[in-house]
Coordinates of C-alpha atoms and ligand atoms in Angstrom, one line a residue:
M1 CA -38.6 155.2 79.3
N2 CA -35.0 154.7 80.2
C3 CA -32.8 156.4 77.6
K4 CA -29.8 154.5 76.6
V5 CA -26.3 156.0 76.4
G6 CA -26.3 155.8 72.5
F7 CA -29.2 158.2 72.2
V8 CA -28.0 161.0 74.4
L9 CA -29.0 163.6 71.9
L10 CA -32.4 162.1 71.5
A11 CA -32.7 161.6 75.3
A12 CA -31.7 165.2 75.8
M13 CA -34.6 166.2 73.6
L14 CA -37.1 163.7 74.8
C15 CA -36.4 163.9 78.5
P16 CA -34.2 167.0 78.7
S17 CA -34.4 167.0 82.4
S18 CA -33.3 163.6 83.5
W19 CA -30.1 163.4 81.6
A20 CA -26.9 165.3 81.9
T21 CA -23.8 164.1 80.2
L22 CA -21.2 165.0 82.7
R23 CA -18.8 166.6 80.2
A24 CA -15.6 165.1 81.4
E25 CA -13.6 168.2 80.8
A26 CA -10.7 167.9 78.4
A27 CA -8.6 165.0 79.9
T28 CA -6.1 167.3 81.6
D29 CA -3.9 166.2 84.4
D30 CA -6.0 168.3 86.7
A31 CA -6.0 166.4 90.0
R32 CA -9.6 167.0 90.6
R33 CA -12.8 168.0 88.7
E34 CA -16.2 169.2 89.8
V35 CA -19.3 168.6 87.8
S36 CA -22.6 170.2 88.6
L37 CA -25.8 168.1 89.0
N38 CA -27.9 171.2 89.2
G39 CA -30.8 171.4 86.8
D40 CA -34.2 169.7 86.4
W41 CA -34.7 166.6 88.3
N42 CA -37.7 164.3 88.0
F43 CA -39.9 164.1 91.0
V44 CA -42.7 162.0 92.6
I45 CA -44.9 163.2 95.5
D46 CA -44.9 160.2 97.9
Q47 CA -47.5 161.5 100.3
Y48 CA -47.9 158.2 102.2
D49 CA -44.2 157.4 102.1
A50 CA -45.1 154.3 100.1
D51 CA -41.6 154.4 98.5
R52 CA -42.5 151.7 95.9
G53 CA -38.9 151.1 95.2
I54 CA -38.5 154.4 93.3
A55 CA -35.0 154.4 94.7
R56 CA -34.2 151.2 92.9
G57 CA -34.1 153.1 89.6
D58 CA -36.2 154.6 87.0
R59 CA -39.1 152.2 87.4
A60 CA -41.3 151.2 90.3
W61 CA -42.6 147.7 90.4
G62 CA -45.8 146.3 91.9
K63 CA -46.8 142.7 92.1
N64 CA -46.0 140.4 89.1
D65 CA -43.7 143.0 87.7
R66 CA -46.7 145.2 86.9
E67 CA -45.1 148.5 86.3
E68 CA -46.4 151.1 88.7
Y69 CA -44.8 154.1 87.2
S70 CA -41.4 155.4 86.0
I71 CA -39.9 158.4 87.7
D72 CA -38.3 159.1 84.3
D73 CA -41.6 160.0 82.9
A74 CA -42.5 162.2 85.8
E75 CA -42.5 166.0 85.8
T76 CA -39.5 168.0 87.0
L77 CA -38.4 170.3 89.8
R78 CA -35.5 172.7 89.5
V79 CA -32.4 172.0 91.7
P80 CA -31.3 174.0 93.6
G81 CA -34.7 175.3 94.7
D82 CA -37.5 174.7 97.2
W83 CA -40.5 172.8 95.9
N84 CA -43.1 175.1 97.5
S85 CA -42.4 178.0 95.1
Q86 CA -42.2 175.9 92.0
R87 CA -45.7 174.3 92.0
E88 CA -49.1 175.2 93.3
D89 CA -49.7 171.6 94.4
L90 CA -46.6 171.8 96.6
K91 CA -47.1 175.3 98.0
Y92 CA -47.8 174.2 101.6
Y93 CA -46.7 170.5 101.2
E94 CA -44.9 169.0 104.2
G95 CA -44.0 165.4 103.6
T96 CA -41.9 163.2 101.2
V97 CA -40.9 164.0 97.6
W98 CA -38.7 161.7 95.7
Y99 CA -36.2 163.4 93.3
G100 CA -34.4 161.4 90.6
R101 CA -32.1 162.0 87.7
H102 CA -29.7 160.2 85.4
F103 CA -26.2 161.2 84.7
D104 CA -23.8 159.6 82.3
I105 CA -20.2 159.0 83.5
K106 CA -17.3 156.7 82.8
P107 CA -15.6 156.0 86.2
E108 CA -11.8 156.0 86.0
A109 CA -9.6 153.7 88.0
G110 CA -7.7 155.6 90.7
R111 CA -10.4 158.2 91.2
R112 CA -13.0 158.7 93.9
Y113 CA -16.4 160.2 93.2
L114 CA -17.9 162.3 95.9
L115 CA -21.5 163.4 95.7
C116 CA -22.0 166.7 97.6
F117 CA -25.3 168.3 98.6
G118 CA -25.2 171.9 99.8
G119 CA -28.5 171.5 101.6
V120 CA -31.6 169.4 101.6
S121 CA -34.6 170.4 103.6
Y122 CA -35.1 168.6 106.0
R123 CA -34.3 164.9 105.8
A124 CA -32.5 163.2 102.9
K125 CA -31.9 159.6 101.9
V126 CA -29.7 159.3 98.9
Y127 CA -29.6 156.3 96.5
V128 CA -27.3 155.7 93.6
G129 CA -28.1 152.8 91.3
G130 CA -30.8 151.8 93.7
K131 CA -28.4 151.3 96.6
E132 CA -28.5 153.6 99.7
A133 CA -25.5 155.9 99.7
C134 CA -26.2 158.1 102.8
T135 CA -28.8 159.8 104.9
H136 CA -28.7 163.3 106.4
E137 CA -30.9 165.3 108.8
G138 CA -30.9 169.1 108.9
S139 CA -31.9 171.6 106.2
F140 CA -29.0 173.9 106.2
T141 CA -25.7 172.0 106.4
E142 CA -23.7 170.5 103.6
F143 CA -23.1 166.7 103.3
T144 CA -20.9 164.6 101.0
T145 CA -21.0 160.8 100.3
D146 CA -18.4 158.7 98.4
I147 CA -20.3 156.9 95.6
T148 CA -17.4 155.4 93.8
E149 CA -18.4 151.8 94.5
L150 CA -22.0 152.5 93.4
L151 CA -21.2 153.9 89.9
K152 CA -21.4 151.9 86.7
D153 CA -20.1 152.7 83.2
G154 CA -22.5 155.1 81.4
D155 CA -26.0 155.7 82.6
N156 CA -26.2 156.2 86.4
F157 CA -29.3 157.0 88.4
V158 CA -29.4 159.0 91.6
A159 CA -32.6 159.2 93.7
V160 CA -33.1 161.3 96.8
R161 CA -36.0 160.9 99.3
V162 CA -36.6 164.3 100.7
N163 CA -38.9 164.9 103.7
N164 CA -39.6 168.2 105.4
R165 CA -42.1 167.2 108.1
R166 CA -41.7 169.0 111.4
E167 CA -40.9 166.8 114.4
V168 CA -40.6 167.4 118.1
D169 CA -37.1 166.1 118.3
A170 CA -35.9 168.0 115.2
I171 CA -33.9 171.2 114.9
P172 CA -35.8 173.4 114.5
A173 CA -38.8 171.7 116.1
M174 CA -42.6 172.0 115.6
S175 CA -43.0 175.8 115.2
F176 CA -40.7 178.5 114.0
D177 CA -41.1 182.0 112.6
W178 CA -40.0 181.3 109.0
F179 CA -41.5 179.2 106.2
N180 CA -40.9 175.5 106.2
Y181 CA -39.6 175.2 102.6
G182 CA -38.8 171.6 101.4
G183 CA -36.6 170.3 98.7
I184 CA -33.0 170.1 97.4
T185 CA -32.5 173.8 98.1
R186 CA -28.7 174.1 97.5
D187 CA -26.2 173.1 94.8
V188 CA -25.5 169.4 94.0
T189 CA -22.0 168.7 92.9
L190 CA -20.1 165.6 91.9
R191 CA -16.5 166.0 93.0
I192 CA -14.0 163.8 91.2
V193 CA -10.8 163.4 93.2
P194 CA -7.6 161.2 93.2
Q195 CA -7.8 157.9 95.1
R196 CA -5.7 159.5 97.8
Y197 CA -6.9 163.1 98.1
I198 CA -6.8 166.1 100.4
S199 CA -10.0 165.6 102.3
D200 CA -9.8 168.5 104.7
Y201 CA -7.7 171.5 105.7
F202 CA -7.9 174.3 108.3
I203 CA -5.7 177.3 107.6
Q204 CA -6.2 180.3 109.8
L205 CA -4.3 183.1 111.5
D206 CA -3.5 182.5 115.2
K207 CA -6.3 183.8 117.4
H208 CA -4.1 186.4 119.1
R209 CA -1.1 186.9 116.8
S210 CA -0.8 188.6 113.4
D211 CA 2.4 186.9 112.4
L212 CA 1.6 183.2 112.8
I213 CA -0.6 181.0 110.5
H214 CA -1.7 177.6 111.7
A215 CA -2.2 175.0 109.0
R216 CA -3.6 171.5 109.3
I217 CA -4.1 169.3 106.2
N218 CA -5.8 165.9 106.2
L219 CA -5.4 163.2 103.6
S220 CA -8.3 160.8 102.8
E221 CA -6.1 157.9 103.9
A222 CA -4.3 157.5 107.2
V223 CA -0.9 157.2 105.7
A224 CA 2.3 158.6 107.1
G225 CA 5.3 160.1 105.3
Q226 CA 3.4 161.8 102.5
T227 CA 4.7 165.2 101.6
V228 CA 2.2 168.1 101.6
T229 CA 3.3 171.4 100.2
L230 CA 1.5 174.6 101.2
S231 CA 2.3 177.8 99.4
I232 CA 1.1 181.3 99.7
P233 CA 2.8 182.9 96.7
E234 CA 2.1 186.5 97.6
L235 CA 3.8 186.0 100.9
K236 CA 6.6 184.1 99.2
K237 CA 5.9 181.2 101.5
T238 CA 6.3 177.5 100.6
I239 CA 6.2 175.0 103.4
K240 CA 6.8 171.3 103.0
M241 CA 5.2 169.1 105.6
T242 CA 4.9 165.3 106.1
T243 CA 1.8 163.4 107.2
D244 CA 1.7 161.5 110.4
D245 CA 0.1 158.0 111.0
A246 CA -3.3 159.6 110.8
G247 CA -2.5 161.1 107.4
I248 CA -2.4 164.6 108.9
A249 CA 0.2 167.2 108.2
S250 CA 0.4 170.4 110.2
A251 CA 2.7 173.4 110.5
D252 CA 2.9 176.8 112.2
I253 CA 3.9 179.3 109.6
P254 CA 5.5 182.6 110.7
V255 CA 4.6 185.4 108.3
K256 CA 5.7 189.0 108.1
K257 CA 3.8 192.0 106.5
L258 CA 0.5 190.1 106.3
T259 CA -2.4 192.3 105.2
R260 CA -5.2 191.3 107.6
W261 CA -8.7 191.0 106.2
C262 CA -11.1 193.7 107.4
P263 CA -14.2 195.5 106.1
A264 CA -12.1 198.3 104.7
N265 CA -9.8 195.9 102.9
P266 CA -11.2 192.4 102.5
K267 CA -7.8 191.0 101.5
L268 CA -7.7 187.3 100.4
Y269 CA -4.5 185.3 99.7
K270 CA -4.2 182.5 97.2
V271 CA -3.3 179.4 99.1
E272 CA -2.1 176.3 97.2
L273 CA -1.9 172.8 98.7
R274 CA -0.2 170.0 96.8
T275 CA 0.5 166.3 97.4
A276 CA 1.9 163.7 95.0
D277 CA -1.6 163.0 93.7
D278 CA -3.8 166.0 94.6
E279 CA -3.8 169.8 94.4
V280 CA -6.2 172.3 95.9
T281 CA -6.3 176.1 95.6
D282 CA -8.3 178.4 97.9
E283 CA -8.5 182.1 98.6
I284 CA -8.1 182.6 102.3
G285 CA -8.3 185.8 104.4
F286 CA -6.4 186.2 107.7
R287 CA -7.7 188.3 110.6
N288 CA -7.9 188.2 114.4
I289 CA -11.3 188.3 116.1
E290 CA -11.2 188.6 119.9
V291 CA -13.0 189.9 122.9
Q292 CA -11.2 192.2 125.4
G293 CA -13.4 193.1 128.4
T294 CA -16.7 194.3 126.9
Q295 CA -15.2 195.1 123.5
V296 CA -14.9 193.1 120.3
L297 CA -11.5 193.6 118.6
L298 CA -10.9 193.0 115.0
N299 CA -7.2 192.8 114.2
G300 CA -6.6 194.2 117.7
E301 CA -8.8 197.3 117.2
P302 CA -12.2 197.8 118.9
I303 CA -15.0 197.6 116.3
F304 CA -18.7 198.5 116.6
L305 CA -20.7 195.9 114.9
K306 CA -23.1 197.5 112.5
G307 CA -25.3 194.6 111.6
I308 CA -28.5 193.4 110.0
S309 CA -30.2 190.0 110.2
I310 CA -31.0 188.2 107.0
H311 CA -33.2 185.1 106.2
E312 CA -32.1 183.0 103.2
E313 CA -35.1 184.0 101.1
I314 CA -36.1 186.1 98.1
P315 CA -39.4 187.6 99.3
M316 CA -40.2 189.1 95.9
Q317 CA -40.6 185.5 94.6
K318 CA -41.6 183.8 97.8
R319 CA -38.8 181.3 97.6
R320 CA -35.5 180.2 99.2
A321 CA -32.5 182.1 98.1
C322 CA -30.2 179.5 96.5
T323 CA -28.0 180.9 93.8
E324 CA -25.0 183.3 93.7
A325 CA -27.3 185.9 92.1
D326 CA -29.7 185.5 95.0
A327 CA -26.8 186.0 97.5
D328 CA -25.7 189.0 95.6
L329 CA -29.2 190.5 95.8
L330 CA -29.3 190.1 99.6
L331 CA -25.7 191.1 100.2
N332 CA -25.9 194.2 98.0
E333 CA -28.9 195.4 99.9
A334 CA -27.0 194.8 103.2
Q335 CA -24.0 196.5 101.9
A336 CA -26.0 199.5 100.8
L337 CA -27.3 199.8 104.3
G338 CA -23.7 200.3 105.5
V339 CA -23.2 197.1 107.6
N340 CA -19.9 195.5 108.6
V341 CA -21.6 192.3 110.0
I342 CA -24.6 190.2 109.0
R343 CA -26.5 187.8 111.3
L344 CA -27.4 184.9 109.0
A345 CA -30.6 183.8 110.8
H346 CA -31.4 181.3 112.0
Y347 CA -29.3 178.7 110.2
Q348 CA -26.1 178.3 108.2
Q349 CA -26.6 179.8 104.8
S350 CA -25.2 178.9 101.4
R351 CA -21.6 179.0 100.4
H352 CA -22.6 181.8 98.0
M353 CA -23.7 184.0 101.0
V354 CA -20.5 183.3 102.9
R355 CA -18.1 183.8 100.0
G356 CA -20.1 186.9 98.9
A357 CA -19.8 188.5 102.4
E358 CA -16.1 187.6 102.6
R359 CA -15.4 189.4 99.3
R360 CA -17.4 192.4 100.5
G361 CA -15.6 192.7 103.8
I362 CA -18.7 191.8 105.8
M363 CA -18.3 189.8 109.0
I364 CA -20.8 187.0 109.7
W365 CA -22.7 185.6 112.7
Q366 CA -23.7 182.1 111.6
E367 CA -25.9 179.9 113.8
I368 CA -27.7 176.6 113.9
P369 CA -31.5 176.6 114.3
V370 CA -31.6 175.7 118.0
W371 CA -34.7 178.1 118.0
Q372 CA -36.9 178.5 121.1
A373 CA -38.7 175.2 122.0
I374 CA -36.1 172.5 121.3
D375 CA -36.3 169.0 122.9
F376 CA -33.5 169.8 125.3
K377 CA -34.1 166.7 127.4
N378 CA -33.5 164.4 124.4
I379 CA -29.9 163.1 123.9
K380 CA -30.7 162.4 120.3
T381 CA -31.6 166.0 119.7
L382 CA -28.3 167.1 121.4
E383 CA -26.4 164.8 119.0
K384 CA -28.2 166.3 116.1
A385 CA -27.3 169.8 117.3
Q386 CA -23.7 168.8 117.9
R387 CA -23.5 167.4 114.4
M388 CA -25.1 170.5 112.8
L389 CA -22.7 172.8 114.6
S390 CA -19.8 170.6 113.6
E391 CA -21.0 170.6 109.9
T392 CA -21.5 174.4 110.1
I393 CA -18.0 175.0 111.3
Q394 CA -16.3 172.3 109.2
R395 CA -17.7 173.8 106.0
D396 CA -16.7 177.4 106.7
K397 CA -13.7 177.1 109.1
N398 CA -11.4 178.6 106.4
R399 CA -13.7 181.6 105.8
C400 CA -12.3 184.6 107.6
A401 CA -15.6 186.5 107.3
D402 CA -17.1 184.0 109.8
C403 CA -16.4 185.5 113.1
F404 CA -19.2 184.3 115.4
W405 CA -20.7 180.9 115.8
G406 CA -24.2 181.1 117.2
I407 CA -25.5 178.1 119.2
A408 CA -29.0 179.1 120.2
N409 CA -31.8 181.6 119.8
E410 CA -34.3 182.6 122.5
T411 CA -34.0 179.5 124.8
R412 CA -35.3 179.3 128.3
N413 CA -32.9 179.3 131.3
T414 CA -33.5 175.7 132.5
P415 CA -31.0 173.1 133.7
E416 CA -31.7 170.9 130.6
R417 CA -31.1 173.8 128.3
N418 CA -27.9 174.8 130.1
K419 CA -26.6 171.2 130.0
F420 CA -27.5 170.9 126.3
L421 CA -25.8 174.2 125.4
S422 CA -22.7 173.5 127.5
S423 CA -22.2 170.2 125.5
L424 CA -22.9 172.0 122.3
L425 CA -20.4 174.8 123.1
Q426 CA -17.7 172.2 123.9
T427 CA -18.3 170.6 120.5
G428 CA -17.7 173.9 118.8
K429 CA -14.6 174.7 120.8
D430 CA -13.2 171.3 120.1
I431 CA -13.2 172.2 116.4
D432 CA -12.5 175.9 116.3
T433 CA -10.6 178.0 118.8
T434 CA -10.1 180.9 116.5
R435 CA -13.6 182.4 116.5
L436 CA -16.1 183.8 119.0
F437 CA -19.0 181.7 120.3
V438 CA -22.3 183.5 120.9
A439 CA -26.1 183.0 121.4
A440 CA -29.2 185.2 121.3
F441 CA -31.3 185.6 124.4
D442 CA -34.7 187.1 124.9
L443 CA -34.4 187.2 128.7
A444 CA -33.5 190.8 129.4
Y445 CA -36.3 192.6 131.2
F446 CA -37.0 196.0 132.7
D447 CA -37.0 195.7 136.4
R448 CA -39.2 198.5 137.8
K449 CA -37.8 198.2 141.3
A450 CA -34.2 198.4 140.1
D451 CA -35.3 200.9 137.5
K452 CA -33.1 199.3 134.8
F453 CA -32.8 196.4 132.4
L454 CA -31.6 193.2 134.0
M455 CA -31.2 189.6 132.8
N456 CA -31.2 186.4 134.8
D457 CA -29.5 183.6 132.9
D458 CA -27.1 180.9 134.0
F459 CA -25.5 180.2 130.7
Y460 CA -24.4 183.4 129.0
Q461 CA -21.1 183.6 131.1
N462 CA -19.8 180.7 128.9
L463 CA -20.0 182.8 125.8
D464 CA -17.7 185.4 124.3
M465 CA -20.4 187.8 123.3
V466 CA -24.1 187.9 124.4
G467 CA -26.9 188.5 121.8
I468 CA -30.0 190.2 123.2
N469 CA -33.3 190.1 121.3
K470 CA -35.5 192.9 122.6
Y471 CA -38.6 194.4 120.9
M472 CA -39.2 197.6 122.9
G473 CA -42.2 199.4 121.6
W474 CA -43.5 196.3 119.7
Y475 CA -43.8 193.3 122.0
E476 CA -43.3 195.5 125.1
G477 CA -44.4 199.0 126.0
W478 CA -41.9 201.7 127.0
P479 CA -41.6 201.9 130.8
K480 CA -40.2 205.4 130.5
A481 CA -38.5 207.7 128.0
P482 CA -35.8 205.7 126.1
K483 CA -33.1 208.2 127.0
D484 CA -33.8 207.5 130.7
I485 CA -33.6 203.7 130.4
H486 CA -30.5 202.1 131.8
W487 CA -29.1 198.6 131.2
E488 CA -27.2 196.3 133.6
V489 CA -27.1 193.2 131.4
A490 CA -24.2 190.8 131.2
T491 CA -22.0 193.7 132.2
D492 CA -18.8 191.8 132.0
K493 CA -19.4 190.8 128.4
P494 CA -19.9 192.6 125.1
I495 CA -23.6 192.6 124.2
F496 CA -25.0 192.7 120.7
I497 CA -28.6 193.6 120.1
S498 CA -29.2 190.7 117.9
E499 CA -32.8 191.6 117.2
F500 CA -35.0 194.6 117.6
G501 CA -37.7 196.3 115.4
A502 CA -41.3 196.3 114.5
E503 CA -43.6 195.4 111.7
A504 CA -44.7 197.9 109.0
K505 CA -46.4 197.3 105.7
A506 CA -44.4 199.2 103.1
G507 CA -46.4 202.2 101.8
I508 CA -48.6 202.7 104.8
R509 CA -47.8 206.2 106.2
G510 CA -48.8 208.3 109.2
Q511 CA -50.0 207.5 112.7
E512 CA -46.5 207.2 114.1
D513 CA -47.8 206.5 117.6
V514 CA -50.2 203.8 116.7
A515 CA -48.8 200.3 116.6
G516 CA -51.9 199.0 114.9
S517 CA -51.3 201.3 112.0
W518 CA -48.6 199.0 110.6
S519 CA -47.2 202.2 109.2
E520 CA -43.7 203.0 108.2
D521 CA -43.8 206.1 110.4
F522 CA -44.6 204.0 113.5
Q523 CA -41.7 201.6 112.7
A524 CA -39.4 204.6 112.0
K525 CA -40.2 206.3 115.3
L526 CA -39.7 203.0 117.1
Y527 CA -36.3 202.7 115.5
R528 CA -35.3 206.2 116.6
M529 CA -36.4 205.4 120.2
N530 CA -34.5 202.1 120.3
L531 CA -31.3 203.8 119.0
E532 CA -31.8 206.4 121.7
M533 CA -32.1 203.7 124.4
F534 CA -29.0 201.8 123.1
Q535 CA -26.9 204.8 123.9
N536 CA -27.2 204.0 127.6
I537 CA -25.9 200.4 127.3
P538 CA -22.3 200.6 128.6
N539 CA -21.2 197.3 127.1
L540 CA -22.9 197.6 123.7
A541 CA -20.7 196.1 121.0
G542 CA -23.2 196.4 118.2
I543 CA -26.7 196.0 116.8
S544 CA -28.5 193.9 114.2
P545 CA -32.0 195.1 113.4
W546 CA -34.5 192.4 112.7
I547 CA -34.6 192.2 109.6
L548 CA -33.4 193.2 106.2
F549 CA -36.4 192.0 104.1
D550 CA -40.0 191.1 105.0
F551 CA -40.1 187.3 105.1
R552 CA -42.6 184.5 104.9
S553 CA -43.9 182.8 108.0
P554 CA -46.9 180.6 108.7
T555 CA -47.3 182.4 112.1
R556 CA -48.0 185.8 110.4
L557 CA -51.7 185.5 109.4
H558 CA -53.1 189.1 109.5
Q559 CA -55.1 189.1 106.2
T560 CA -54.6 192.8 105.4
F561 CA -51.2 193.7 106.8
Q562 CA -49.2 190.5 106.9
E563 CA -50.6 188.1 104.2
G564 CA -48.2 185.4 105.4
F565 CA -45.3 187.8 105.8
N566 CA -43.5 188.9 108.9
R567 CA -43.3 192.6 108.1
K568 CA -40.3 193.6 110.3
G569 CA -38.2 194.1 107.2
L570 CA -36.4 197.4 106.6
V571 CA -37.3 196.5 103.0
G572 CA -40.7 195.3 101.9
D573 CA -41.4 192.1 100.0
K574 CA -41.5 194.0 96.7
G575 CA -38.1 195.5 97.4
E576 CA -39.4 198.9 98.8
R577 CA -37.1 200.5 101.3
K578 CA -39.1 201.7 104.3
Q579 CA -38.5 204.8 106.4
A580 CA -36.6 202.8 109.0
W581 CA -34.1 201.7 106.4
Y582 CA -32.9 205.3 106.1
I583 CA -32.7 205.7 109.9
I584 CA -30.3 202.7 110.2
H585 CA -28.4 203.8 107.1
D586 CA -27.8 207.3 108.6
Y587 CA -26.9 205.8 112.0
Y588 CA -24.3 203.5 110.5
Q589 CA -22.9 206.3 108.4
K590 CA -22.3 208.4 111.5
K591 CA -20.8 205.5 113.6
Ligands
GCU601 C1 -37.8 186.4 117.6 C2 -37.2 185.3 116.7 C3 -37.3 185.7 115.2 C4 -38.7 186.2 115.0 C5 -38.8 187.5 115.7 C6 -40.2 188.1 115.5 O1 -36.9 187.1 118.2 O2 -35.8 185.1 117.0 O3 -37.1 184.5 114.5 O4 -38.9 186.3 113.6 O5 -38.7 187.3 117.1 O6 -41.1 187.9 116.4 O7 -40.4 188.7 114.5

């Protein structure tokens, strides 16, 4: 049943989920408005990818106009949210689900309507009024499509074909150590902007100086001679710029007495951008992040990175983390641990996580899911990785908490991989020269002849900081007492232990020397031994235990101890802090 505009109230009662009257806020002269399309969307499981023209609108037609079904009468899924945790019949589903909903809007002349998806796992095909608006691949990066020409007065229908099937040429590929959630797992927003609007901007402190801000503002149209005003009231700065033929205005802004963002004082400045038609306000932090020899410098001072790795998941409810409250839960636990950096593994996480970390003064290592066995020989896969890295950086380039862009995790030292990563690294550097580029390697090994840890890899030299994943005492036995183990790994670079740890089921105690005990005591002793070994790493810039919470993974099948969870969390899936949590907490306190 396709509710008509006149019966909005009735419709809201009869099909509460598929209607949202986009309350055009009071007709102010606000240059732009944002309307949320979060809520309950109708859905249809399309297991054979039959399509049946669901995208055309709220009915699907067979032969002779025999009505097949109407998505409007279908059940609903909550957006944002994965489908796996919302329904028993979708718990392990990998395939296509169609989402659809109506929204009521009156398009105004001289405005553009941008539909923005925070993240859709894994492939998305978006239709508005039955016409294709855009497609996107990649579960964890944001995408936006201009749907102005597809809108009509009153009732509009948006449909999204979502497919989360794993593929060899995908990123990540066929097997990875986290749960393959599907769905519209991040916020959906309709951005209403002027015909000519501020489409992009990059405003950051110079990489090496504390008294110079670089600003670049793009208009949506390549039109020259447009005035763009940038102001930072607290710095008493107002700069007028003029766009060039590409519609871009840029300026280098000298500043004095800038308070640079840092963990102890996560200072953000209100930044206002104005043109004749548009106006954007942001809160931006300014800081320097650099490498000097084997040290990482924040605002010119060496800093030891006290980290923790985090998956974007609420284990207590076995679901993707997707709201601001979810981000607060994860970030509050990280903050309680005493971190100054988080490794958002293994993919870009929501705006809520990034904003939340920024406000808490927590630096971020964000990465794209180039995880282990990727199709490095495939040029199409490289293009996907380049696009994902570009989307990752483009979304967060004004977020000062983002300090590290990670481009790979545990990849093999092959010519194809090195070629792939070199191109990927160049893509990143073409966009952002203000941050550090990193990757995590699992190639460090203990060489008995040399009697020390070594690493043979032909790519790491291109990076600013080298991540090392090493599970001593869990995947590998101790060759000798930890205090006697020496490292000679990437000695001309800062290294960051981007993963270490062991599994333990919260509540199991005793048998600290028995790996098979899955006890907290075993995990705790292993942590103490690793921390002891780390003291001998001359170029150690920081550590990031794997991982904050136990997390779901189809590769973790031990019926008694894992139950589908990877139990390396410092916190169990019911929120219980394990012994190892306190070891890291005390270690960070003393650092
Ligand atoms: C790897 C990998 C992680 C994985 C971890 C583990 O290092 O990067 O994604 O979860 O090991 O085995 O627990």
